[in-house]
Amino acid sequence: MAGSIETDTLAPADARALEDLVRAAGVLSHPPPPRLALPDARTYVIEVRDGDRHRRVEVSEPVEDQALADLVAELQRRVRGRSPGR
């Protein structure tokens, strides 16, 4: 499942909540966690753009960092909520 979420299209409270999750996971502030190549593991690619800053992070299940796991879960929820037929 792929999707894109633009925070400027969300309600202000929703945008803040998503931005808080990105900050808590440290996506823009520190290097991405090492990606372990686990066979048959689901991998998530998260790209964050904030002005001139851009970071692409790839994480595989199980996502051990709780803040990053929370971000993945919220992104999944938002993308699923916009899927056709839902």
JSON list of N, CA and C in Angstrom, two decimals, residues 52-85:
[
{"chain": "A", "resi": 52, "resn": "ASP", "atom": "N", "xyz": [13.54, 22.94, 3.25]},
{"chain": "A", "resi": 52, "resn": "ASP", "atom": "CA", "xyz": [14.74, 22.45, 2.58]},
{"chain": "A", "resi": 52, "resn": "ASP", "atom": "C", "xyz": [15.20, 21.09, 3.10]},
{"chain": "A", "resi": 53, "resn": "ARG", "atom": "N", "xyz": [14.63, 20.65, 4.19]},
{"chain": "A", "resi": 53, "resn": "ARG", "atom": "CA", "xyz": [15.05, 19.37, 4.77]},
{"chain": "A", "resi": 53, "resn": "ARG", "atom": "C", "xyz": [14.25, 18.23, 4.15]},
{"chain": "A", "resi": 54, "resn": "HIS", "atom": "N", "xyz": [14.96, 17.13, 3.91]},
{"chain": "A", "resi": 54, "resn": "HIS", "atom": "CA", "xyz": [14.33, 15.96, 3.31]},
{"chain": "A", "resi": 54, "resn": "HIS", "atom": "C", "xyz": [15.04, 14.72, 3.84]},
{"chain": "A", "resi": 55, "resn": "ARG", "atom": "N", "xyz": [14.27, 13.73, 4.23]},
{"chain": "A", "resi": 55, "resn": "ARG", "atom": "CA", "xyz": [14.86, 12.48, 4.70]},
{"chain": "A", "resi": 55, "resn": "ARG", "atom": "C", "xyz": [13.99, 11.34, 4.24]},
{"chain": "A", "resi": 56, "resn": "ARG", "atom": "N", "xyz": [14.63, 10.29, 3.79]},
{"chain": "A", "resi": 56, "resn": "ARG", "atom": "CA", "xyz": [13.94, 9.05, 3.40]},
{"chain": "A", "resi": 56, "resn": "ARG", "atom": "C", "xyz": [14.44, 7.97, 4.35]},
{"chain": "A", "resi": 57, "resn": "VAL", "atom": "N", "xyz": [13.51, 7.31, 5.01]},
{"chain": "A", "resi": 57, "resn": "VAL", "atom": "CA", "xyz": [13.83, 6.27, 5.98]},
{"chain": "A", "resi": 57, "resn": "VAL", "atom": "C", "xyz": [13.15, 4.98, 5.55]},
{"chain": "A", "resi": 58, "resn": "GLU", "atom": "N", "xyz": [13.88, 3.89, 5.59]},
{"chain": "A", "resi": 58, "resn": "GLU", "atom": "CA", "xyz": [13.30, 2.57, 5.33]},
{"chain": "A", "resi": 58, "resn": "GLU", "atom": "C", "xyz": [13.40, 1.76, 6.61]},
{"chain": "A", "resi": 59, "resn": "VAL", "atom": "N", "xyz": [12.27, 1.24, 7.04]},
{"chain": "A", "resi": 59, "resn": "VAL", "atom": "CA", "xyz": [12.24, 0.41, 8.25]},
{"chain": "A", "resi": 59, "resn": "VAL", "atom": "C", "xyz": [11.52, -0.89, 7.93]},
{"chain": "A", "resi": 60, "resn": "SER", "atom": "N", "xyz": [11.97, -1.95, 8.56]},
{"chain": "A", "resi": 60, "resn": "SER", "atom": "CA", "xyz": [11.36, -3.27, 8.36]},
{"chain": "A", "resi": 60, "resn": "SER", "atom": "C", "xyz": [10.73, -3.74, 9.65]},
{"chain": "A", "resi": 61, "resn": "GLU", "atom": "N", "xyz": [9.70, -4.56, 9.50]},
{"chain": "A", "resi": 61, "resn": "GLU", "atom": "CA", "xyz": [9.08, -5.17, 10.68]},
{"chain": "A", "resi": 61, "resn": "GLU", "atom": "C", "xyz": [9.98, -6.25, 11.23]},
{"chain": "A", "resi": 62, "resn": "PRO", "atom": "N", "xyz": [10.02, -6.44, 12.49]},
{"chain": "A", "resi": 62, "resn": "PRO", "atom": "CA", "xyz": [9.32, -5.64, 13.51]},
{"chain": "A", "resi": 62, "resn": "PRO", "atom": "C", "xyz": [10.03, -4.31, 13.72]},
{"chain": "A", "resi": 63, "resn": "VAL", "atom": "N", "xyz": [9.26, -3.25, 13.85]},
{"chain": "A", "resi": 63, "resn": "VAL", "atom": "CA", "xyz": [9.82, -1.92, 14.10]},
{"chain": "A", "resi": 63, "resn": "VAL", "atom": "C", "xyz": [10.03, -1.82, 15.60]},
{"chain": "A", "resi": 64, "resn": "GLU", "atom": "N", "xyz": [11.28, -1.85, 16.01]},
{"chain": "A", "resi": 64, "resn": "GLU", "atom": "CA", "xyz": [11.60, -1.91, 17.44]},
{"chain": "A", "resi": 64, "resn": "GLU", "atom": "C", "xyz": [11.54, -0.56, 18.13]},
{"chain": "A", "resi": 65, "resn": "ASP", "atom": "N", "xyz": [11.83, 0.52, 17.43]},
{"chain": "A", "resi": 65, "resn": "ASP", "atom": "CA", "xyz": [11.75, 1.85, 18.02]},
{"chain": "A", "resi": 65, "resn": "ASP", "atom": "C", "xyz": [10.28, 2.24, 18.15]},
{"chain": "A", "resi": 66, "resn": "GLN", "atom": "N", "xyz": [9.81, 2.44, 19.37]},
{"chain": "A", "resi": 66, "resn": "GLN", "atom": "CA", "xyz": [8.37, 2.66, 19.59]},
{"chain": "A", "resi": 66, "resn": "GLN", "atom": "C", "xyz": [7.87, 3.93, 18.92]},
{"chain": "A", "resi": 67, "resn": "ALA", "atom": "N", "xyz": [8.64, 5.00, 18.95]},
{"chain": "A", "resi": 67, "resn": "ALA", "atom": "CA", "xyz": [8.20, 6.24, 18.30]},
{"chain": "A", "resi": 67, "resn": "ALA", "atom": "C", "xyz": [8.07, 6.05, 16.79]},
{"chain": "A", "resi": 68, "resn": "LEU", "atom": "N", "xyz": [9.00, 5.32, 16.21]},
{"chain": "A", "resi": 68, "resn": "LEU", "atom": "CA", "xyz": [8.93, 5.04, 14.77]},
{"chain": "A", "resi": 68, "resn": "LEU", "atom": "C", "xyz": [7.76, 4.10, 14.46]},
{"chain": "A", "resi": 69, "resn": "ALA", "atom": "N", "xyz": [7.52, 3.13, 15.33]},
{"chain": "A", "resi": 69, "resn": "ALA", "atom": "CA", "xyz": [6.39, 2.21, 15.16]},
{"chain": "A", "resi": 69, "resn": "ALA", "atom": "C", "xyz": [5.07, 2.98, 15.23]},
{"chain": "A", "resi": 70, "resn": "ASP", "atom": "N", "xyz": [4.99, 3.96, 16.14]},
{"chain": "A", "resi": 70, "resn": "ASP", "atom": "CA", "xyz": [3.78, 4.78, 16.25]},
{"chain": "A", "resi": 70, "resn": "ASP", "atom": "C", "xyz": [3.56, 5.59, 14.98]},
{"chain": "A", "resi": 71, "resn": "LEU", "atom": "N", "xyz": [4.64, 6.12, 14.41]},
{"chain": "A", "resi": 71, "resn": "LEU", "atom": "CA", "xyz": [4.53, 6.88, 13.16]},
{"chain": "A", "resi": 71, "resn": "LEU", "atom": "C", "xyz": [4.07, 5.98, 12.02]},
{"chain": "A", "resi": 72, "resn": "VAL", "atom": "N", "xyz": [4.64, 4.79, 11.91]},
{"chain": "A", "resi": 72, "resn": "VAL", "atom": "CA", "xyz": [4.24, 3.84, 10.86]},
{"chain": "A", "resi": 72, "resn": "VAL", "atom": "C", "xyz": [2.75, 3.50, 11.01]},
{"chain": "A", "resi": 73, "resn": "ALA", "atom": "N", "xyz": [2.32, 3.24, 12.22]},
{"chain": "A", "resi": 73, "resn": "ALA", "atom": "CA", "xyz": [0.92, 2.88, 12.46]},
{"chain": "A", "resi": 73, "resn": "ALA", "atom": "C", "xyz": [-0.03, 4.02, 12.06]},
{"chain": "A", "resi": 74, "resn": "GLU", "atom": "N", "xyz": [0.34, 5.25, 12.41]},
{"chain": "A", "resi": 74, "resn": "GLU", "atom": "CA", "xyz": [-0.52, 6.39, 12.05]},
{"chain": "A", "resi": 74, "resn": "GLU", "atom": "C", "xyz": [-0.55, 6.61, 10.55]},
{"chain": "A", "resi": 75, "resn": "LEU", "atom": "N", "xyz": [0.59, 6.47, 9.89]},
{"chain": "A", "resi": 75, "resn": "LEU", "atom": "CA", "xyz": [0.61, 6.63, 8.44]},
{"chain": "A", "resi": 75, "resn": "LEU", "atom": "C", "xyz": [-0.22, 5.55, 7.77]},
{"chain": "A", "resi": 76, "resn": "GLN", "atom": "N", "xyz": [-0.12, 4.32, 8.25]},
{"chain": "A", "resi": 76, "resn": "GLN", "atom": "CA", "xyz": [-0.94, 3.23, 7.70]},
{"chain": "A", "resi": 76, "resn": "GLN", "atom": "C", "xyz": [-2.43, 3.55, 7.87]},
{"chain": "A", "resi": 77, "resn": "ARG", "atom": "N", "xyz": [-2.80, 4.00, 9.05]},
{"chain": "A", "resi": 77, "resn": "ARG", "atom": "CA", "xyz": [-4.21, 4.33, 9.33]},
{"chain": "A", "resi": 77, "resn": "ARG", "atom": "C", "xyz": [-4.72, 5.40, 8.37]},
{"chain": "A", "resi": 78, "resn": "ARG", "atom": "N", "xyz": [-3.92, 6.42, 8.17]},
{"chain": "A", "resi": 78, "resn": "ARG", "atom": "CA", "xyz": [-4.34, 7.51, 7.29]},
{"chain": "A", "resi": 78, "resn": "ARG", "atom": "C", "xyz": [-4.43, 7.08, 5.84]},
{"chain": "A", "resi": 79, "resn": "VAL", "atom": "N", "xyz": [-3.48, 6.28, 5.39]},
{"chain": "A", "resi": 79, "resn": "VAL", "atom": "CA", "xyz": [-3.50, 5.83, 3.99]},
{"chain": "A", "resi": 79, "resn": "VAL", "atom": "C", "xyz": [-4.66, 4.87, 3.78]},
{"chain": "A", "resi": 80, "resn": "ARG", "atom": "N", "xyz": [-4.89, 3.97, 4.71]},
{"chain": "A", "resi": 80, "resn": "ARG", "atom": "CA", "xyz": [-6.03, 3.03, 4.59]},
{"chain": "A", "resi": 80, "resn": "ARG", "atom": "C", "xyz": [-7.36, 3.77, 4.57]},
{"chain": "A", "resi": 81, "resn": "GLY", "atom": "N", "xyz": [-7.45, 4.83, 5.35]},
{"chain": "A", "resi": 81, "resn": "GLY", "atom": "CA", "xyz": [-8.69, 5.61, 5.43]},
{"chain": "A", "resi": 81, "resn": "GLY", "atom": "C", "xyz": [-9.04, 6.30, 4.12]},
{"chain": "A", "resi": 82, "resn": "ARG", "atom": "N", "xyz": [-8.05, 6.47, 3.24]},
{"chain": "A", "resi": 82, "resn": "ARG", "atom": "CA", "xyz": [-8.31, 7.12, 1.95]},
{"chain": "A", "resi": 82, "resn": "ARG", "atom": "C", "xyz": [-8.39, 6.13, 0.82]},
{"chain": "A", "resi": 83, "resn": "SER", "atom": "N", "xyz": [-8.21, 4.84, 1.11]},
{"chain": "A", "resi": 83, "resn": "SER", "atom": "CA", "xyz": [-8.25, 3.84, 0.05]},
{"chain": "A", "resi": 83, "resn": "SER", "atom": "C", "xyz": [-9.65, 3.72, -0.54]},
{"chain": "A", "resi": 84, "resn": "PRO", "atom": "N", "xyz": [-9.77, 3.50, -1.84]},
{"chain": "A", "resi": 84, "resn": "PRO", "atom": "CA", "xyz": [-11.09, 3.34, -2.45]},
{"chain": "A", "resi": 84, "resn": "PRO", "atom": "C", "xyz": [-11.83, 2.15, -1.84]},
{"chain": "A", "resi": 85, "resn": "GLY", "atom": "N", "xyz": [-13.10, 2.33, -1.67]},
{"chain": "A", "resi": 85, "resn": "GLY", "atom": "CA", "xyz": [-13.92, 1.25, -1.13]},
{"chain": "A", "resi": 85, "resn": "GLY", "atom": "C", "xyz": [-13.91, 1.15, 0.37]}
]
